[in-house]
CSV table of C-alpha atoms and ligand atoms in Angstrom, one decimal:
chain,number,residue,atom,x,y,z
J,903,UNK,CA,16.9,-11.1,12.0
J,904,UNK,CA,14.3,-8.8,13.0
J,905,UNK,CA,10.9,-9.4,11.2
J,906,UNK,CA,10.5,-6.2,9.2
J,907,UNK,CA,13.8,-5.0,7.6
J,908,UNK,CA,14.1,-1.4,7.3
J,909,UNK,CA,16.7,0.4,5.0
J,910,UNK,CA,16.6,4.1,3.4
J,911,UNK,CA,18.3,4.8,0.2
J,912,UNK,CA,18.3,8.0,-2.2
J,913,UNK,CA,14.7,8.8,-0.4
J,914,UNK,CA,13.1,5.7,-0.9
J,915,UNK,CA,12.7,3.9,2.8
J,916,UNK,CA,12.0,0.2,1.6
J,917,UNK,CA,10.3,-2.4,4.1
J,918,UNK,CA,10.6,-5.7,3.9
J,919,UNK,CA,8.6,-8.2,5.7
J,920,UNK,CA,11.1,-10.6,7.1
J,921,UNK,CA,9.5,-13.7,8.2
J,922,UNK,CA,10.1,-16.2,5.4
J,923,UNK,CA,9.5,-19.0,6.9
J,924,UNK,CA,5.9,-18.4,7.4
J,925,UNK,CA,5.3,-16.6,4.1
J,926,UNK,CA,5.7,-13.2,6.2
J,927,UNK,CA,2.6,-14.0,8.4
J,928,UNK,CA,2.0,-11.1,10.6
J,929,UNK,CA,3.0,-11.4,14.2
J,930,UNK,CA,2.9,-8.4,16.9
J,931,UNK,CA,6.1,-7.3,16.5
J,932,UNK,CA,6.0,-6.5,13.2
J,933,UNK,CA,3.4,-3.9,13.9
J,934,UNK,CA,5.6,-2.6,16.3
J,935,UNK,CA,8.6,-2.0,13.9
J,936,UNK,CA,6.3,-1.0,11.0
J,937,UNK,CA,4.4,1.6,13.5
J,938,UNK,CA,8.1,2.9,14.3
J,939,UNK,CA,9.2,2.7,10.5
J,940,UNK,CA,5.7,5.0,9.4
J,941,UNK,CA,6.4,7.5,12.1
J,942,UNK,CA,10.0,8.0,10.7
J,943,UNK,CA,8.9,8.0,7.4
J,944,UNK,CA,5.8,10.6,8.1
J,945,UNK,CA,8.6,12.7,10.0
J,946,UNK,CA,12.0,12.5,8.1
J,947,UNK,CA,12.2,15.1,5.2
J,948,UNK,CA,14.2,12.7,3.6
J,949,UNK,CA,12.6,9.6,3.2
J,950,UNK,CA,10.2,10.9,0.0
J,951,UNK,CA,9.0,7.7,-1.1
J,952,UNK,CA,8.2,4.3,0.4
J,953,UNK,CA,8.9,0.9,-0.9
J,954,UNK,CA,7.1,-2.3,1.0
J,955,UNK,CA,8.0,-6.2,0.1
J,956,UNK,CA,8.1,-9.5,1.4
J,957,UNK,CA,11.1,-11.9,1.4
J,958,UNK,CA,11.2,-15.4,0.3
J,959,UNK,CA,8.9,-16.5,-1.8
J,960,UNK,CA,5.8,-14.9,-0.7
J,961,UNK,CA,4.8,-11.3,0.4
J,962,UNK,CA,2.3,-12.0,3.3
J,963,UNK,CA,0.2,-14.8,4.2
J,964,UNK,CA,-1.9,-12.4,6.8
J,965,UNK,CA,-2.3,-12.7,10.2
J,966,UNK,CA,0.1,-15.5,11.9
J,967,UNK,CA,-2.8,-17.9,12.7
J,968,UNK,CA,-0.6,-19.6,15.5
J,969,UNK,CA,-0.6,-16.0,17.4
J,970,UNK,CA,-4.4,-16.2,18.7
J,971,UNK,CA,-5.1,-17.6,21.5
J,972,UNK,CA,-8.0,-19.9,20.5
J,973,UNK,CA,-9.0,-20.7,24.5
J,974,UNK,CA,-9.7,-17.5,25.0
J,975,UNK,CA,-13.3,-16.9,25.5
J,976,UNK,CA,-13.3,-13.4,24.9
J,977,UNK,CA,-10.8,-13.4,22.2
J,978,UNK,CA,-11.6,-10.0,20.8
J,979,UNK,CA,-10.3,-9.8,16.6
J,980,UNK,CA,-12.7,-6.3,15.9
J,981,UNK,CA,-9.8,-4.9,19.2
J,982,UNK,CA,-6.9,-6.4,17.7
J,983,UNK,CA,-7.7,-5.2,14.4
J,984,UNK,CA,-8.3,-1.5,16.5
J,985,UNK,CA,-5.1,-2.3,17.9
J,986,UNK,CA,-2.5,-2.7,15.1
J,987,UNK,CA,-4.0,-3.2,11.1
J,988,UNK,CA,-6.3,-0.4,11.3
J,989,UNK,CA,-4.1,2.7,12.4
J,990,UNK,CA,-1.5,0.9,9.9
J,991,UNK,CA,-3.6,0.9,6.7
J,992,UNK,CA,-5.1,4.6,7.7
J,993,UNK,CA,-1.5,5.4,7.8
J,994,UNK,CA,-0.1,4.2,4.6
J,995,UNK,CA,-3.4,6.0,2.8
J,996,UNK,CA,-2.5,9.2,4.2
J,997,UNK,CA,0.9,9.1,4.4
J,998,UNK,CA,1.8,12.3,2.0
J,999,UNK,CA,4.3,10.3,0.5
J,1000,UNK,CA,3.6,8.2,-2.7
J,1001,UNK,CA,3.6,4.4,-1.3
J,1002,UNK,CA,4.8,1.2,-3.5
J,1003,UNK,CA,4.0,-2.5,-3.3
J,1004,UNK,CA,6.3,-4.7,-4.2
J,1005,UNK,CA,4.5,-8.4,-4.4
J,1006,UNK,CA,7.1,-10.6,-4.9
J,1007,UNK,CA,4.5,-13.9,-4.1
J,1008,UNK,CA,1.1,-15.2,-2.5
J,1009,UNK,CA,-0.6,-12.0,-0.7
J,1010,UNK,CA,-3.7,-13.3,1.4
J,1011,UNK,CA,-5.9,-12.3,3.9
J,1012,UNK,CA,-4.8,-9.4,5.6
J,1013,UNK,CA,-1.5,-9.3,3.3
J,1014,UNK,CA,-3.5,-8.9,0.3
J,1015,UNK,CA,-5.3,-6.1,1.4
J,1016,UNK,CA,-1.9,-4.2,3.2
J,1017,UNK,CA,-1.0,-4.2,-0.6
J,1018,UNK,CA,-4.2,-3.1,-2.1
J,1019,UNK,CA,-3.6,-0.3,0.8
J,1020,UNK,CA,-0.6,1.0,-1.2
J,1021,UNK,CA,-0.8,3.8,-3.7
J,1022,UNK,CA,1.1,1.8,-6.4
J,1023,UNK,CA,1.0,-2.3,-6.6
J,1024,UNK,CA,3.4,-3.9,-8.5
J,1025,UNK,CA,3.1,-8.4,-8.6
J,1026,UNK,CA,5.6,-10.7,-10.0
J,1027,UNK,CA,3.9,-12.8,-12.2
J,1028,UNK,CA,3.4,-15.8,-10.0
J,1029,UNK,CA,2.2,-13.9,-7.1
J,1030,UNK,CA,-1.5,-13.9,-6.5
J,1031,UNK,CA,-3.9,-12.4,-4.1
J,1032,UNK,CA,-6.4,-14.3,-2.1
J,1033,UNK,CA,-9.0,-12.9,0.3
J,1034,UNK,CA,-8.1,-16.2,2.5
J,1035,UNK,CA,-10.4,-15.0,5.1
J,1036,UNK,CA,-13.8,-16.9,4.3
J,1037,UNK,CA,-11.7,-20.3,4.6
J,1038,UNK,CA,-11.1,-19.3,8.4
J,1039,UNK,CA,-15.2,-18.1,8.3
J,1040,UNK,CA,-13.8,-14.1,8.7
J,1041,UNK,CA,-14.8,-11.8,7.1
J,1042,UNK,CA,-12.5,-9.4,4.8
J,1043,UNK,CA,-10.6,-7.1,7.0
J,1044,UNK,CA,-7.7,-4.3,6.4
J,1045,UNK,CA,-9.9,-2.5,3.8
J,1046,UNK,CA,-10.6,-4.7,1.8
J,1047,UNK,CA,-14.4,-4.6,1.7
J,1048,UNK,CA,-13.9,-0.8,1.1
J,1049,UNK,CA,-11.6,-1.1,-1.9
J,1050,UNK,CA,-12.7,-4.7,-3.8
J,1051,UNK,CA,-15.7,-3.0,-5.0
J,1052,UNK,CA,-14.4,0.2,-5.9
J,1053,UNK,CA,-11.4,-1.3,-7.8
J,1054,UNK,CA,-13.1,-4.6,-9.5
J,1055,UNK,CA,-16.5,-4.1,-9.4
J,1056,UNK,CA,-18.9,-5.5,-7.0
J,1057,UNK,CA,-19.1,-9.1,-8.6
J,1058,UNK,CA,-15.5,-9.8,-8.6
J,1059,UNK,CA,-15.2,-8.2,-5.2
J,1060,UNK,CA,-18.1,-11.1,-3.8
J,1061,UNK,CA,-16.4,-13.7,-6.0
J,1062,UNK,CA,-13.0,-13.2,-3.9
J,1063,UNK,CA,-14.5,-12.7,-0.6
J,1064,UNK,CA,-16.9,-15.9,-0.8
J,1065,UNK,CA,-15.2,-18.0,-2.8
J,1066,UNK,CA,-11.8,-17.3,-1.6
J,1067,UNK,CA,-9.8,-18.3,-4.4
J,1068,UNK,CA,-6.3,-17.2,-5.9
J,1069,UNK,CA,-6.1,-14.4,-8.0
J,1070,UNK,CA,-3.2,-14.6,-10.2
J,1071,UNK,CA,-1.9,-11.4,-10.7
J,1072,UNK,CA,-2.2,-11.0,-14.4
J,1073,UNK,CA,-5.7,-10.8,-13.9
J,1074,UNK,CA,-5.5,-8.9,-10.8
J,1075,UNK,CA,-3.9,-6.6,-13.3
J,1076,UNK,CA,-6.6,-6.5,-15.7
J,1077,UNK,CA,-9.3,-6.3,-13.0
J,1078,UNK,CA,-7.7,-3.0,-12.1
J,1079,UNK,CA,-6.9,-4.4,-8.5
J,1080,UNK,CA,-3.0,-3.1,-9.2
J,1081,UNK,CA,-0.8,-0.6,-11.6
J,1082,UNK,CA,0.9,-3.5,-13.4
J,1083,UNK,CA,2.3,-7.2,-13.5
J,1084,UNK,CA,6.2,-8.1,-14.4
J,1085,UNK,CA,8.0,-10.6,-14.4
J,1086,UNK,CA,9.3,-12.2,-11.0
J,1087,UNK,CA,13.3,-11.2,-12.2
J,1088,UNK,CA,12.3,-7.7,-12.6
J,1089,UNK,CA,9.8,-7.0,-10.0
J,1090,UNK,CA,12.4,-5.3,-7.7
J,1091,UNK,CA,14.6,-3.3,-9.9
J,1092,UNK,CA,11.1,-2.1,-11.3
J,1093,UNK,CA,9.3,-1.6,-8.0
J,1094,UNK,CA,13.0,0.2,-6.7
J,1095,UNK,CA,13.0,2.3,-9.9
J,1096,UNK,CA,9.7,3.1,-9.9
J,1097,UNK,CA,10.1,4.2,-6.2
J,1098,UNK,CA,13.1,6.3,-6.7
J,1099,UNK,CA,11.2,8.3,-9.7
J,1100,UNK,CA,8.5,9.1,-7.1
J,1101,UNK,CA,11.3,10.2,-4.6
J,1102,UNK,CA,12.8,12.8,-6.8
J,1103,UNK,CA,9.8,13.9,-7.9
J,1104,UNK,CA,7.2,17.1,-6.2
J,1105,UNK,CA,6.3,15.2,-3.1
J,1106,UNK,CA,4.2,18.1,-1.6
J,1107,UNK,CA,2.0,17.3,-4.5
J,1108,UNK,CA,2.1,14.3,-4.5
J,1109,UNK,CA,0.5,14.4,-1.0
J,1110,UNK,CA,-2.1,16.2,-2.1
J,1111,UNK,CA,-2.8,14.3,-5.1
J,1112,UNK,CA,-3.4,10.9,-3.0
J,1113,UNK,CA,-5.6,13.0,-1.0
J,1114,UNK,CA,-7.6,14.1,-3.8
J,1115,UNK,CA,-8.1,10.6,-5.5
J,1116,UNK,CA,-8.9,9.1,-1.8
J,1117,UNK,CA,-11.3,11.7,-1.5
J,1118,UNK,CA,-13.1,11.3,-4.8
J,1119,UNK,CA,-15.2,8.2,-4.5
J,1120,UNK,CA,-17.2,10.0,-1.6
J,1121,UNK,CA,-17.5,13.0,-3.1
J,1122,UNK,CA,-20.0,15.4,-5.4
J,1123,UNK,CA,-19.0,16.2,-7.9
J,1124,UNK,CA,-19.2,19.6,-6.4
J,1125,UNK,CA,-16.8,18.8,-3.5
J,1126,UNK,CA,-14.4,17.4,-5.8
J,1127,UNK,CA,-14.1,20.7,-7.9
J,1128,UNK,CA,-14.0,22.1,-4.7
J,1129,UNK,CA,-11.0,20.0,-3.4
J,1130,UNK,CA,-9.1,20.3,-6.3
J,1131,UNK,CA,-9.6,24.0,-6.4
J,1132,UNK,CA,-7.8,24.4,-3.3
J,1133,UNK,CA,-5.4,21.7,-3.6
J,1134,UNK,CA,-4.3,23.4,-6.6
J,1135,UNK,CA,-4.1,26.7,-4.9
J,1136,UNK,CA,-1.9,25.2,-2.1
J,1137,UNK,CA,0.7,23.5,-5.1
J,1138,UNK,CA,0.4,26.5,-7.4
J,1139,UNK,CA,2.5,28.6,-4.3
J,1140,UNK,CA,4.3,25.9,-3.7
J,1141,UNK,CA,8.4,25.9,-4.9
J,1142,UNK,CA,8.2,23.2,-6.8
J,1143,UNK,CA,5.4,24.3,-9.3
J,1144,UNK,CA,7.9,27.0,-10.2
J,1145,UNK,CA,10.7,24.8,-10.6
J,1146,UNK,CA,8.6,22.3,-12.6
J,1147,UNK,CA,7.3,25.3,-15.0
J,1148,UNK,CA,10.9,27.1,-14.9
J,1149,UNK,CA,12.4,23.4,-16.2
J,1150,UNK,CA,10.1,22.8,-18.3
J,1151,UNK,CA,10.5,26.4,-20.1
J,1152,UNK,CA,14.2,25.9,-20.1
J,1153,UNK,CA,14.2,22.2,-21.5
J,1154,UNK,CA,15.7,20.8,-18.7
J,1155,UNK,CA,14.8,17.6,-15.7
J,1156,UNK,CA,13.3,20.0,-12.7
J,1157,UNK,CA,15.2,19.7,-9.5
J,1158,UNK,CA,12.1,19.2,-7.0
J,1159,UNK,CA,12.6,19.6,-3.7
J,1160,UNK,CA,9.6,17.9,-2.0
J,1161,UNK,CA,9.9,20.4,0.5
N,928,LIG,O1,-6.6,-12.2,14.1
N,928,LIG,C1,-6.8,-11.1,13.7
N,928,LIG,O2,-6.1,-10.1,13.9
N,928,LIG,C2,-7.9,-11.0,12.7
N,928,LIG,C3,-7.4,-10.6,11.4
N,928,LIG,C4,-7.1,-11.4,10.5
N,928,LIG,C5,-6.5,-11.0,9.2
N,928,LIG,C6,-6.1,-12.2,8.4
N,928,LIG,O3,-5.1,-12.1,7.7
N,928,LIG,S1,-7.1,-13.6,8.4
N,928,LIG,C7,-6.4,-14.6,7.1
N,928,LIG,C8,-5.1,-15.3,7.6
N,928,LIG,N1,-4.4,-15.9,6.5
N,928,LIG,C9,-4.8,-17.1,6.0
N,928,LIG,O4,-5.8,-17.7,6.4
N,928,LIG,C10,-3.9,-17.7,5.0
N,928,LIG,C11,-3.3,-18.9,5.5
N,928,LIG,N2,-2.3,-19.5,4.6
N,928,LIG,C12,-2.6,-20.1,3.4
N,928,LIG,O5,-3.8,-20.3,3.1
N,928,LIG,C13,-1.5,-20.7,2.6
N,928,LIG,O6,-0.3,-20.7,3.4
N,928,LIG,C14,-1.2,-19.8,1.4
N,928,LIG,C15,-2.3,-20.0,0.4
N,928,LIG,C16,-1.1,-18.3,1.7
N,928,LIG,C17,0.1,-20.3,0.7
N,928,LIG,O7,0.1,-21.7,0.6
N,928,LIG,P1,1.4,-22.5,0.3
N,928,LIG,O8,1.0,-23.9,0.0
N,928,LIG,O9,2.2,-21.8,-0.8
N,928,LIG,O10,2.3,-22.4,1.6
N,928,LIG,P2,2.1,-23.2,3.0
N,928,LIG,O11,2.8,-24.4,3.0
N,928,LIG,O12,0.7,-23.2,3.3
N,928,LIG,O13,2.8,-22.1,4.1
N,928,LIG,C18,4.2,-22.1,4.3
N,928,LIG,C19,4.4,-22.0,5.8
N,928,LIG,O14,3.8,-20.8,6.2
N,928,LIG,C20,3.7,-23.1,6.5
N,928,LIG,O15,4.4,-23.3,7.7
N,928,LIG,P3,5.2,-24.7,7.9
N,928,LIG,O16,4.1,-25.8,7.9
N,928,LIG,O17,6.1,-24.8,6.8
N,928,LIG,O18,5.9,-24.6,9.3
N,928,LIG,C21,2.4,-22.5,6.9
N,928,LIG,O19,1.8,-23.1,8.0
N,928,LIG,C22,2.8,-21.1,7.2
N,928,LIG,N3,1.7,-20.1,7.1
N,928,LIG,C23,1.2,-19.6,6.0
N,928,LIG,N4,0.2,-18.8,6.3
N,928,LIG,C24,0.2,-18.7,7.6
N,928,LIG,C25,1.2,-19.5,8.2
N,928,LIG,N5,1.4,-19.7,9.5
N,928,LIG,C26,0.6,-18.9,10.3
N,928,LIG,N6,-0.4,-18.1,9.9
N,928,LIG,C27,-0.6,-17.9,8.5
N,928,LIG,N7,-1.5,-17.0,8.1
């Protein structure tokens, strides 16, 4: 079985780490197959929303420790993060495509912050996040120094980089680190829903709205009116503002087309 799954149904393409075994630990060739998976995703008209996940009973435990070569004097992590987590995360944020997480268990290290990467985080109740990487004396990686802070505040941020420790997801939830907990039995048919709304929905705008809210906590205010001003000019000529206000003048669901 190939580590990442990859399936595409009614516009959602769903990914699913595959590595079970090892709590879905990353190893090289699941870059490979995710790198492959974005660039269909960021291509194909079709796929309108995407859906990640981990099977078994964790989502991702990180970076396969076993994969380093520990002899290696000039064993380089800054290239390998260059190489393959880097260009993955910067694709997922601007991927104009809304992006959900599906945790279905323990998300550490680099898995954790793969998830906090996506635009909508959904956790089964016992899953938890852990910024593993102070145990193994690295530092946060995969954006998560850039996004702990904003989402929880700088204290809780420090607490879970130094300290390491599991964060169950109900109070990832109420830290604001993800959109909402459920219960394990109905994390997927709540993270598939949720993902198939988001497919049928305006996706133009829904590019543009991900980059508005990424762009926001470096902005003025200024260049946020700005950016909103001609975001909005883009949508407002866009098909799918006409359907949305023609449906909704009509009492009916508005057929977007994304397109
Ligand atoms: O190298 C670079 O590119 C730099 C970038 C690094 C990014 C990072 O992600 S660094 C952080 C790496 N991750 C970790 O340090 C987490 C290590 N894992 C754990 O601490 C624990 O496994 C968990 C807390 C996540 C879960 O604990 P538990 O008790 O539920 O499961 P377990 O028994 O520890 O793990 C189950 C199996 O998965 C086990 O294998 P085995 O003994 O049954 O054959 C375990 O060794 C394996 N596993 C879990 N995490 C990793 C792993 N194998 C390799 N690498 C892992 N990260």
């Amino acid at each position: 079985m190939p580590p990442v799954l990859v399936s595409t149904v009614d516009g959602v393409m769903t990914l699913t780490l595959n590595r079970p075994q090892k709590l879905n630990a990353f190893v090289r060739e699941m870059h490979g197959l995710l790198r492959e998976a974005l660039t269909q995703a960021e291509s194909d008209a079709g796929v309108r929303a995407l859906l990640l996940t981990g099977a078994g009973r964790g989502f991702c435990a990180g970076q396969d420790l076993a994969e380093r070569d520990m002899s290696d004097p000039n064993l380089d992590l800054g290239g390998a993060l260059e190489a393959s987590y880097n260009p993955f995360i910067r694709r997922l944020r601007a991927l104009p495509k809304p992006v959900v997480c599906a945790v279905n268990g323990v998300a550490a290290g680099a898995g954790a912050n793969v998830a906090l990467a996506c635009d909508l985080v959904l956790a089964a109740r016992s899953a938890a996040f852990i910024q593993a990487f102070s145990k193994i004396a690295l530092v946060p990686d995969c954006g998560g120094t850039y996004w702990l802070p904003r989402l929880a505040g700088l204290q809780r941020a420090m607490g879970m980089a130094l300290l390491a420790e599991r964060v169950p997801a109900e109070d990832a939830e109420r830290w604001g680190l993800i959109w909402k907990c459920v219960d394990d039995d109905k994390l997927l048919g709540e993270a598939n829903a949720l993902a198939r709304t988001l497919a049928a929905g305006p996706t133009h705008t829904y590019g543009m709205i991900k980059k508005a809210l990424y762009a926001s906590p470096n902005n003025t205010l200024k260049q946020q009116l700005d950016l909103e001003r001609d975001l909005q000019r883009e949508v407002g000529r866009h098909g799918d503002y006409r359907e949305g206000v023609a449906a909704f003048l009509q009492k009916r669901k508005p057929a977007f087309t994304g397109r």
